[in-house]
CSV table of C-alpha atoms in Angstrom, one decimal:
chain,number,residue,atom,x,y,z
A,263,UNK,CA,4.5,-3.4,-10.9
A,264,UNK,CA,8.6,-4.6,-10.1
A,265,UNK,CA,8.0,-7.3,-7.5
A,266,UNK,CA,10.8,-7.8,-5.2
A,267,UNK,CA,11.0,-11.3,-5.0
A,268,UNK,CA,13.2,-12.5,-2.8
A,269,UNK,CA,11.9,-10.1,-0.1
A,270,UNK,CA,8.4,-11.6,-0.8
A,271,UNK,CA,8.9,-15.3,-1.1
A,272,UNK,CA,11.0,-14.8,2.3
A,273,UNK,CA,7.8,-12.8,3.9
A,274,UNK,CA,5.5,-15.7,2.4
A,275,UNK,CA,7.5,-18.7,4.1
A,276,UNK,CA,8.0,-17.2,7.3
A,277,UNK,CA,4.3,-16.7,7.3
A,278,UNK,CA,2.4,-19.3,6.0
A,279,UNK,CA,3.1,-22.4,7.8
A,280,UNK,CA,5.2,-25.0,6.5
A,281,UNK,CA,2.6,-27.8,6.7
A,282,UNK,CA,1.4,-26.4,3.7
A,283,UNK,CA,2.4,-29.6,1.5
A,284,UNK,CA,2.0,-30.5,-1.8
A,285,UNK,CA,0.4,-34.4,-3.0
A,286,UNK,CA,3.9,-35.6,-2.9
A,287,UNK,CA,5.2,-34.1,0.4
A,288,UNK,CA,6.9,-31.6,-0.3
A,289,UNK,CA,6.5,-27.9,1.5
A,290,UNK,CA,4.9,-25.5,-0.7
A,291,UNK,CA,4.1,-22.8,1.9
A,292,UNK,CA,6.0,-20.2,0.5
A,293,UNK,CA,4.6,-20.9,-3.0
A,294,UNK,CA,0.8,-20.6,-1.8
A,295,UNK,CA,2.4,-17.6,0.3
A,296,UNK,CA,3.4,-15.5,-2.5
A,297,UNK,CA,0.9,-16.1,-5.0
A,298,UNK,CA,-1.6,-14.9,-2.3
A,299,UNK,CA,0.9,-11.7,-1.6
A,300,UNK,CA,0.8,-11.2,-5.3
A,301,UNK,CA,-3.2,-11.4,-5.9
A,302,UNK,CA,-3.6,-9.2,-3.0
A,303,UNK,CA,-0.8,-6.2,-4.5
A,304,UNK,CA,-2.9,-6.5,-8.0
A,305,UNK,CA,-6.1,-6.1,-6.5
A,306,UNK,CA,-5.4,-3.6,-4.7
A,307,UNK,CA,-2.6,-2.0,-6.9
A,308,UNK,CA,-3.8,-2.8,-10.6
A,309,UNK,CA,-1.1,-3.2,-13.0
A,310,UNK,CA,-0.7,-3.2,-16.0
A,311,UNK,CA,2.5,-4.9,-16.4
A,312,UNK,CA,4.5,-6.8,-14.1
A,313,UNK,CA,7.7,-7.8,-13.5
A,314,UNK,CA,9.6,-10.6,-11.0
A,315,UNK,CA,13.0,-8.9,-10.3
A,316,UNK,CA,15.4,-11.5,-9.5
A,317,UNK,CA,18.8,-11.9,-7.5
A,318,UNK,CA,20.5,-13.1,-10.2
A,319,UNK,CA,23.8,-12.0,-7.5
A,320,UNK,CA,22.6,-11.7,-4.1
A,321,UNK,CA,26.0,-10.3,-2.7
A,322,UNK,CA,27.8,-8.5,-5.6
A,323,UNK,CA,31.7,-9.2,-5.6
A,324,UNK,CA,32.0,-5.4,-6.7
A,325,UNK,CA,30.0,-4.5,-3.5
A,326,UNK,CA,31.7,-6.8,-1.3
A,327,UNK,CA,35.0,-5.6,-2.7
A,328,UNK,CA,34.3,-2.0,-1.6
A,329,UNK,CA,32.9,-3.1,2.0
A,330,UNK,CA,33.8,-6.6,2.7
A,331,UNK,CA,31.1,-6.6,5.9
A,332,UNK,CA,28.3,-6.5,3.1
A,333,UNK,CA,25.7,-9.3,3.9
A,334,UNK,CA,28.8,-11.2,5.6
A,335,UNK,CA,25.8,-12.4,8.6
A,336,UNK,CA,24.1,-14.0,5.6
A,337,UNK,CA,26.8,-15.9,4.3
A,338,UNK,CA,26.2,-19.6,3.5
A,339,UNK,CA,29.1,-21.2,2.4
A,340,UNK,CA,32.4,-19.4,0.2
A,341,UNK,CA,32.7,-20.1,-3.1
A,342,UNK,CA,36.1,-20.8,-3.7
A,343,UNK,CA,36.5,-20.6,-8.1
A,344,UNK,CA,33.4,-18.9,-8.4
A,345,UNK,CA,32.9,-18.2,-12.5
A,346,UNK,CA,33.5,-15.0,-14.0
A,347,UNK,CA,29.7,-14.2,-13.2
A,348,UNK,CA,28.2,-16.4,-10.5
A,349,UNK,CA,27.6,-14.9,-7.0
A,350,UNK,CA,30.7,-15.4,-4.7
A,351,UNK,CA,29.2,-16.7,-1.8
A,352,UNK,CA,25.7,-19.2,-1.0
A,353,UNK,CA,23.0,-17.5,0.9
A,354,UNK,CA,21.9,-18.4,3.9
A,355,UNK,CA,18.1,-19.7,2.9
A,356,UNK,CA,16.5,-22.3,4.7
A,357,UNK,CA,16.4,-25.7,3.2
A,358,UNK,CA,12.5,-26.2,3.0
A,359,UNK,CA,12.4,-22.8,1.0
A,360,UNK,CA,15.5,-23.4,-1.1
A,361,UNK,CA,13.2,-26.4,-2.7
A,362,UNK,CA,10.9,-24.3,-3.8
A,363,UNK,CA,12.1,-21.3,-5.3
A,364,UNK,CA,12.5,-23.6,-8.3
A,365,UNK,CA,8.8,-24.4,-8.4
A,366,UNK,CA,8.2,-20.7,-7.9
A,367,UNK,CA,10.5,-19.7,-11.1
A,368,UNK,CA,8.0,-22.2,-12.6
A,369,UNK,CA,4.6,-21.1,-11.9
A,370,UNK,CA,5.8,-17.4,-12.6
A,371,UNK,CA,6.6,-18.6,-16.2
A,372,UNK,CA,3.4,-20.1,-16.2
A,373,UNK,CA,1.1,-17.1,-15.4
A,374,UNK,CA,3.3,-15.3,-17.9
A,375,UNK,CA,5.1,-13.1,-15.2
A,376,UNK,CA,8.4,-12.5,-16.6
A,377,UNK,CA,11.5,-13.5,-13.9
A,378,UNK,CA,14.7,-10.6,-14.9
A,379,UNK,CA,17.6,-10.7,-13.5
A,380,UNK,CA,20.8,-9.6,-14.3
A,381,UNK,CA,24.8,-11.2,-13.9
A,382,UNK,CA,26.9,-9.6,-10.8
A,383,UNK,CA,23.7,-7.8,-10.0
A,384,UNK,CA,21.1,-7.4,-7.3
A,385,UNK,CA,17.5,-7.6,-7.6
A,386,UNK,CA,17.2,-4.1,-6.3
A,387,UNK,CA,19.6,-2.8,-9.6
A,388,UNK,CA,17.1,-4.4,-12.0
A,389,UNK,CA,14.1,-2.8,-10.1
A,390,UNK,CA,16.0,0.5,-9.9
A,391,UNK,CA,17.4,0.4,-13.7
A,392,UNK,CA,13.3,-0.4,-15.0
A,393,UNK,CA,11.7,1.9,-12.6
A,394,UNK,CA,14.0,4.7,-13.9
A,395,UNK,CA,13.6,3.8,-17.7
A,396,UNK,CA,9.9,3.3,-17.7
A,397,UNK,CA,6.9,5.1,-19.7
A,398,UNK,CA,4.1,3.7,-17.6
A,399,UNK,CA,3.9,4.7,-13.7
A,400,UNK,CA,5.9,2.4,-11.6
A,401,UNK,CA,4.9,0.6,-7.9
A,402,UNK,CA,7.8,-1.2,-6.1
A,403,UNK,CA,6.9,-3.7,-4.3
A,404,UNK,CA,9.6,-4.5,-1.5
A,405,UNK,CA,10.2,-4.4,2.4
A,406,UNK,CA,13.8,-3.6,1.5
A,407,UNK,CA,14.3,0.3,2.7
A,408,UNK,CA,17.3,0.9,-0.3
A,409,UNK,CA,14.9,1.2,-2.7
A,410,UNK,CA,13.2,4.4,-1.1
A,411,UNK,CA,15.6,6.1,-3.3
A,412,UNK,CA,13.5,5.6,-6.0
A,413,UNK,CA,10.5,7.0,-5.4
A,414,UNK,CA,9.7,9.9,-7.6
A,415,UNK,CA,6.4,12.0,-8.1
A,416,UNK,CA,7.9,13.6,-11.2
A,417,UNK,CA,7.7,10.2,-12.9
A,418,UNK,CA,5.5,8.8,-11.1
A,419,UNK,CA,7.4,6.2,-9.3
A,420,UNK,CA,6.0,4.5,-5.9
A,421,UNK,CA,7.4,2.4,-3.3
A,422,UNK,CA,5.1,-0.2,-2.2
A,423,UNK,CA,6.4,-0.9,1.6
A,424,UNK,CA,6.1,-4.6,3.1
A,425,UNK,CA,8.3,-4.2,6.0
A,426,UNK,CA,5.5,-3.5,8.7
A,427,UNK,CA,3.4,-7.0,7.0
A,428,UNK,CA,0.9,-7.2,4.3
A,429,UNK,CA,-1.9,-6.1,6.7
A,430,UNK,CA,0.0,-2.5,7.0
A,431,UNK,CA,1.1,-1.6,3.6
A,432,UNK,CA,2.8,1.7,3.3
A,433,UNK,CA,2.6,3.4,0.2
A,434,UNK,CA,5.5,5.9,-0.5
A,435,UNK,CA,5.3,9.1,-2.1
A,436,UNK,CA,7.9,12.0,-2.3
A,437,UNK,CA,5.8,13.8,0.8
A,438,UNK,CA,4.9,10.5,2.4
A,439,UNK,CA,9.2,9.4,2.6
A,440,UNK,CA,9.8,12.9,4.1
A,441,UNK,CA,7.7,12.6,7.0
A,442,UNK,CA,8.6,9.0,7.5
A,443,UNK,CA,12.4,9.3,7.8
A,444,UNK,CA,13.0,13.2,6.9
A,445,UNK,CA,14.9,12.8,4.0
A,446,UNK,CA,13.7,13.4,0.4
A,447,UNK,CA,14.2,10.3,-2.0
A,448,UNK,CA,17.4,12.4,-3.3
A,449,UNK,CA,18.6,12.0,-0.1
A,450,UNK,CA,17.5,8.8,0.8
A,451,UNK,CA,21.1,6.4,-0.1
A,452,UNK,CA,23.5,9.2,1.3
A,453,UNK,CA,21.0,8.8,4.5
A,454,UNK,CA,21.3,5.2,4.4
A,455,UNK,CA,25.0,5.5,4.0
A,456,UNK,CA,25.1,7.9,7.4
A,457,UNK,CA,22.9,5.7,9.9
A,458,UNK,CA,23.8,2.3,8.1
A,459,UNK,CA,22.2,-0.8,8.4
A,460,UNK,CA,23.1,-3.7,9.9
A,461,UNK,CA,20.8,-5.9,8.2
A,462,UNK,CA,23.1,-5.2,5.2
A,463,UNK,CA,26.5,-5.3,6.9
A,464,UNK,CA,26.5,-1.9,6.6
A,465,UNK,CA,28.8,0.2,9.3
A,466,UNK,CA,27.4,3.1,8.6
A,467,UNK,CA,29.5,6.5,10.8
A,468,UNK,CA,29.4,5.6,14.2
A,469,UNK,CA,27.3,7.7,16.5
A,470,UNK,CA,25.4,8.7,13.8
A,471,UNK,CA,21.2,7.9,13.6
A,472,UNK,CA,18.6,8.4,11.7
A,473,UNK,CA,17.5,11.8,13.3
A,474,UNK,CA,21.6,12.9,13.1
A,475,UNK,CA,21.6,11.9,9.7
A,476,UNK,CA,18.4,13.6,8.5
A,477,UNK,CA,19.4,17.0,10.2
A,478,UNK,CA,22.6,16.5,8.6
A,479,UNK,CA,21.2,16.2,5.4
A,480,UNK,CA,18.7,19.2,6.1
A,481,UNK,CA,21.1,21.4,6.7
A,482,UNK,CA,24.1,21.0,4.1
A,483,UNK,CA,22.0,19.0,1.2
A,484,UNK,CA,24.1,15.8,0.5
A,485,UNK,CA,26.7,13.6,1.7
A,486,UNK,CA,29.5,15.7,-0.4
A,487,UNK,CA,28.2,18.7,1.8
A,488,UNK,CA,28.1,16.7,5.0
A,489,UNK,CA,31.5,15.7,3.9
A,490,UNK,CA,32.8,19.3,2.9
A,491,UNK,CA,32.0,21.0,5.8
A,492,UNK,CA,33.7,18.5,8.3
A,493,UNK,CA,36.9,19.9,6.5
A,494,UNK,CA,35.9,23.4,6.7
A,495,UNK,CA,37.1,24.6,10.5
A,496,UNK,CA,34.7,28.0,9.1
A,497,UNK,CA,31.5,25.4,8.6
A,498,UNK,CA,28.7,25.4,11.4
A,499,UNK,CA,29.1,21.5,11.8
A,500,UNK,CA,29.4,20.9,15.4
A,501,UNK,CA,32.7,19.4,16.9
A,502,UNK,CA,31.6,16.3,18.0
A,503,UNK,CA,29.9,15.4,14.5
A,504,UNK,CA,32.5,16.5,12.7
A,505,UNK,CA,35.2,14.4,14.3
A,506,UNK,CA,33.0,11.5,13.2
A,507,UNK,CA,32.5,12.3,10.1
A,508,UNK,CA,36.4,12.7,9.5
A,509,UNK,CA,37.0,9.5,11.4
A,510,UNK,CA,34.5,7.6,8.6
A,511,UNK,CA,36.1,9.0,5.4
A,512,UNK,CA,37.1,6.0,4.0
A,513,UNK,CA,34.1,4.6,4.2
A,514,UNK,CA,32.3,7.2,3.2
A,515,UNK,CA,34.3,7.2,-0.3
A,516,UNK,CA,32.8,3.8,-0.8
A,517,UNK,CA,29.6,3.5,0.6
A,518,UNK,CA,27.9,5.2,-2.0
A,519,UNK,CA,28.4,2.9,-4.8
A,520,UNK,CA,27.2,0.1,-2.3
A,521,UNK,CA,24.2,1.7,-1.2
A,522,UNK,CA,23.4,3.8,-4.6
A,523,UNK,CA,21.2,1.0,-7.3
A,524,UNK,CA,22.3,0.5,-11.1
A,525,UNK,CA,19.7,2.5,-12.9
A,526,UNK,CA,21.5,1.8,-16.5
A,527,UNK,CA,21.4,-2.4,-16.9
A,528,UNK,CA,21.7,-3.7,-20.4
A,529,UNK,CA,18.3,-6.2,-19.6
A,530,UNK,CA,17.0,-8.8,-21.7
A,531,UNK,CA,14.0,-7.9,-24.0
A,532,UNK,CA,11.1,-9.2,-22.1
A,533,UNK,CA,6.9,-8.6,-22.4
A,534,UNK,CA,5.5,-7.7,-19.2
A,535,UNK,CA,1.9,-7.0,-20.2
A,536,UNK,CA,-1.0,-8.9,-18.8
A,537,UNK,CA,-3.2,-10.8,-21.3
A,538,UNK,CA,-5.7,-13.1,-21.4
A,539,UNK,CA,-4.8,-16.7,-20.9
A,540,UNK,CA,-4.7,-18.6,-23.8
A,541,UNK,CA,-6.2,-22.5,-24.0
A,542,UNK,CA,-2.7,-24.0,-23.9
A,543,UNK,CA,-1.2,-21.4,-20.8
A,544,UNK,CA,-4.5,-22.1,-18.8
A,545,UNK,CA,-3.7,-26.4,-19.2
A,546,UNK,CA,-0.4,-25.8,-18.1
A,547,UNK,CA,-1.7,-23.6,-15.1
A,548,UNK,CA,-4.1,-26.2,-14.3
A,549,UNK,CA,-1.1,-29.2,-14.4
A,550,UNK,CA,0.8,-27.1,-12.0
A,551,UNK,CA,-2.5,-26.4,-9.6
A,552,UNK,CA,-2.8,-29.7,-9.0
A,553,UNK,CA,0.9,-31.4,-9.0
A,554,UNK,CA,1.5,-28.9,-6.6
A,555,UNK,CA,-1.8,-29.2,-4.6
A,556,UNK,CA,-2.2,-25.5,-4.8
A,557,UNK,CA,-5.6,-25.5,-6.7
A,558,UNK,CA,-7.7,-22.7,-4.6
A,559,UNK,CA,-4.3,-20.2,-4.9
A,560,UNK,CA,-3.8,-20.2,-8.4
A,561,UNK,CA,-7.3,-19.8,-8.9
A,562,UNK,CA,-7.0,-16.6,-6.7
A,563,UNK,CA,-4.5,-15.0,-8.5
A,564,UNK,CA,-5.6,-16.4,-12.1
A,565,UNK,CA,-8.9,-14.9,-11.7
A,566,UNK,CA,-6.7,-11.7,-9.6
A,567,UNK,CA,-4.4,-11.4,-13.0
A,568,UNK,CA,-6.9,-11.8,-16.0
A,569,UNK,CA,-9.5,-9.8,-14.7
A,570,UNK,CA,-7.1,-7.1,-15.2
A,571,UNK,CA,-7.4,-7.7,-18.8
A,572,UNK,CA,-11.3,-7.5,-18.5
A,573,UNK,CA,-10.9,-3.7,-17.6
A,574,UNK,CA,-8.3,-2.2,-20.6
């Protein structure tokens, strides 16, 4: 299981209230919030390993460098002499969650979740990098669309869907991706690339959709097709489409790379396995429950996470 973090910590303080405090004051709402999103995914998705992928580099300067509009909306604050690896730019993240991704990088540790990230990389290139190097069957848990690209039924390789809420999970399969958007997960970043996204900064061609962009892809097979026929006056593209297409050549040179994740990472080694807690981890869990005032949580997923160990 490759949790997408960020996505879920976001989901879990935008929806559990932030009166949700801890003994000394302090919000914890998106704490409580995703340790009850992740007891719920290993209950009803039962891992045997998981993984917290990490935004080590929210906004890439290789990706920004490419299309400078990439994430610009959720720009912070520029970093002027950024080092040779740090993220270029602060995100916009609200200040009563920015305290507690820290405490959430904690209690991760804690329940022996490993936290992977990578320098100058997103936490979708970690996800896509382990989900295409695994041995084991692989569930993505995101509500981040990009990563429908990886789903693969030859290697067993699902996305796990959040963006509809945790009450209306979608679970992606090769079949289940082409009836949502029309496009096979082969397809899916050259699709992404057509219709864009603006929740990415992403242009995408103007004037094209999702529906122009599937039938696009269903009738000459990728974006080098797409992109070969506009400059064939023989090809059956259609004038209008093909103008458009022509008009968004530069950017379609580039967008690509943006939308396409790393699959190849050099990752540090890391045990992802869930075991039984041992005598010291569960005192430490225990410290944490309480300093934090999230007792009846941890217990959730504790219990949520060991049991898993009960049944191997």
């Amino acid at each position: 299981m490759l949790l997408d973090t960020a996505a879920l910590y976001f989901r879990a303080f935008y929806g559990v209230p932030d009166t949700v405090r801890a003994p000394n004051g302090q919000p914890v709402n998106a704490v409580r919030g995703l340790l009850d999103i992740i007891t719920r995914l290993v209950t009803e998705f039962p891992p045997t390993e998981i993984v917290a992928c990490w935004d080590d580099d929210w906004r890439p300067q290789w990706r920004v460098d490419l299309i400078p509009t990439y994430k610009t909306h959720r720009v912070a604050a520029a970093v002027e002499s950024p080092a040779a690896d740090a993220p270029t730019a602060t995100e916009d993240v609200p200040d009563l969650l920015s305290l507690q991704i820290p405490i959430i990088r904690e209690l991760l540790a804690a329940l022996g979740i490993p936290v992977i990230g990578a320098p100058r990389h997103e936490a979708d290139d970690v996800i896509g990098t382990l989900a295409s190097h695994a041995d084991v069957p692989v569930d993505v848990i995101t509500g981040d669309r990009d990563l429908f690209q990886l789903v693969d039924d030859s290697r067993d390789v699902r996305v796990i869907y959040t963006g509809r809420g945790m009450a209306r999970l979608e679970t992606l399969t090769d079949a289940a991706l082409l009836a949502k958007t029309g496009v096979t997960p082969a397809q899916y970043a050259d699709f992404a690339a057509l219709r864009g996204d603006a929740s990415d900064g992403l242009p995408g061609v103007a004037g094209v959709g999702e529906k122009t962009a599937a039938t696009l892809l269903a009738d000459f097979g990728d974006l080098d097709g797409i992109v070969a026929a506009a400059a064939d006056p023989a090809s059956a593209l259609a004038a209008g489409v093909r103008g458009k297409i022509i008009a968004a050549a530069d950017y379609l040179t580039v967008a690509p790379t943006v939308v396409n994740v790393v699959r190849d990472l050099k990752l540090p080694a890391f045990d992802a396995r869930i075991r039984p807690s041992t005598p010291e981890q569960d005192a430490e869990l225990d410290r944490l429950s309480a300093e934090w005032g999230l007792t009846t949580a941890m217990k959730r997923v504790r219990t949520a996470l060991f049991a898993l160990t009960e049944r191997r």
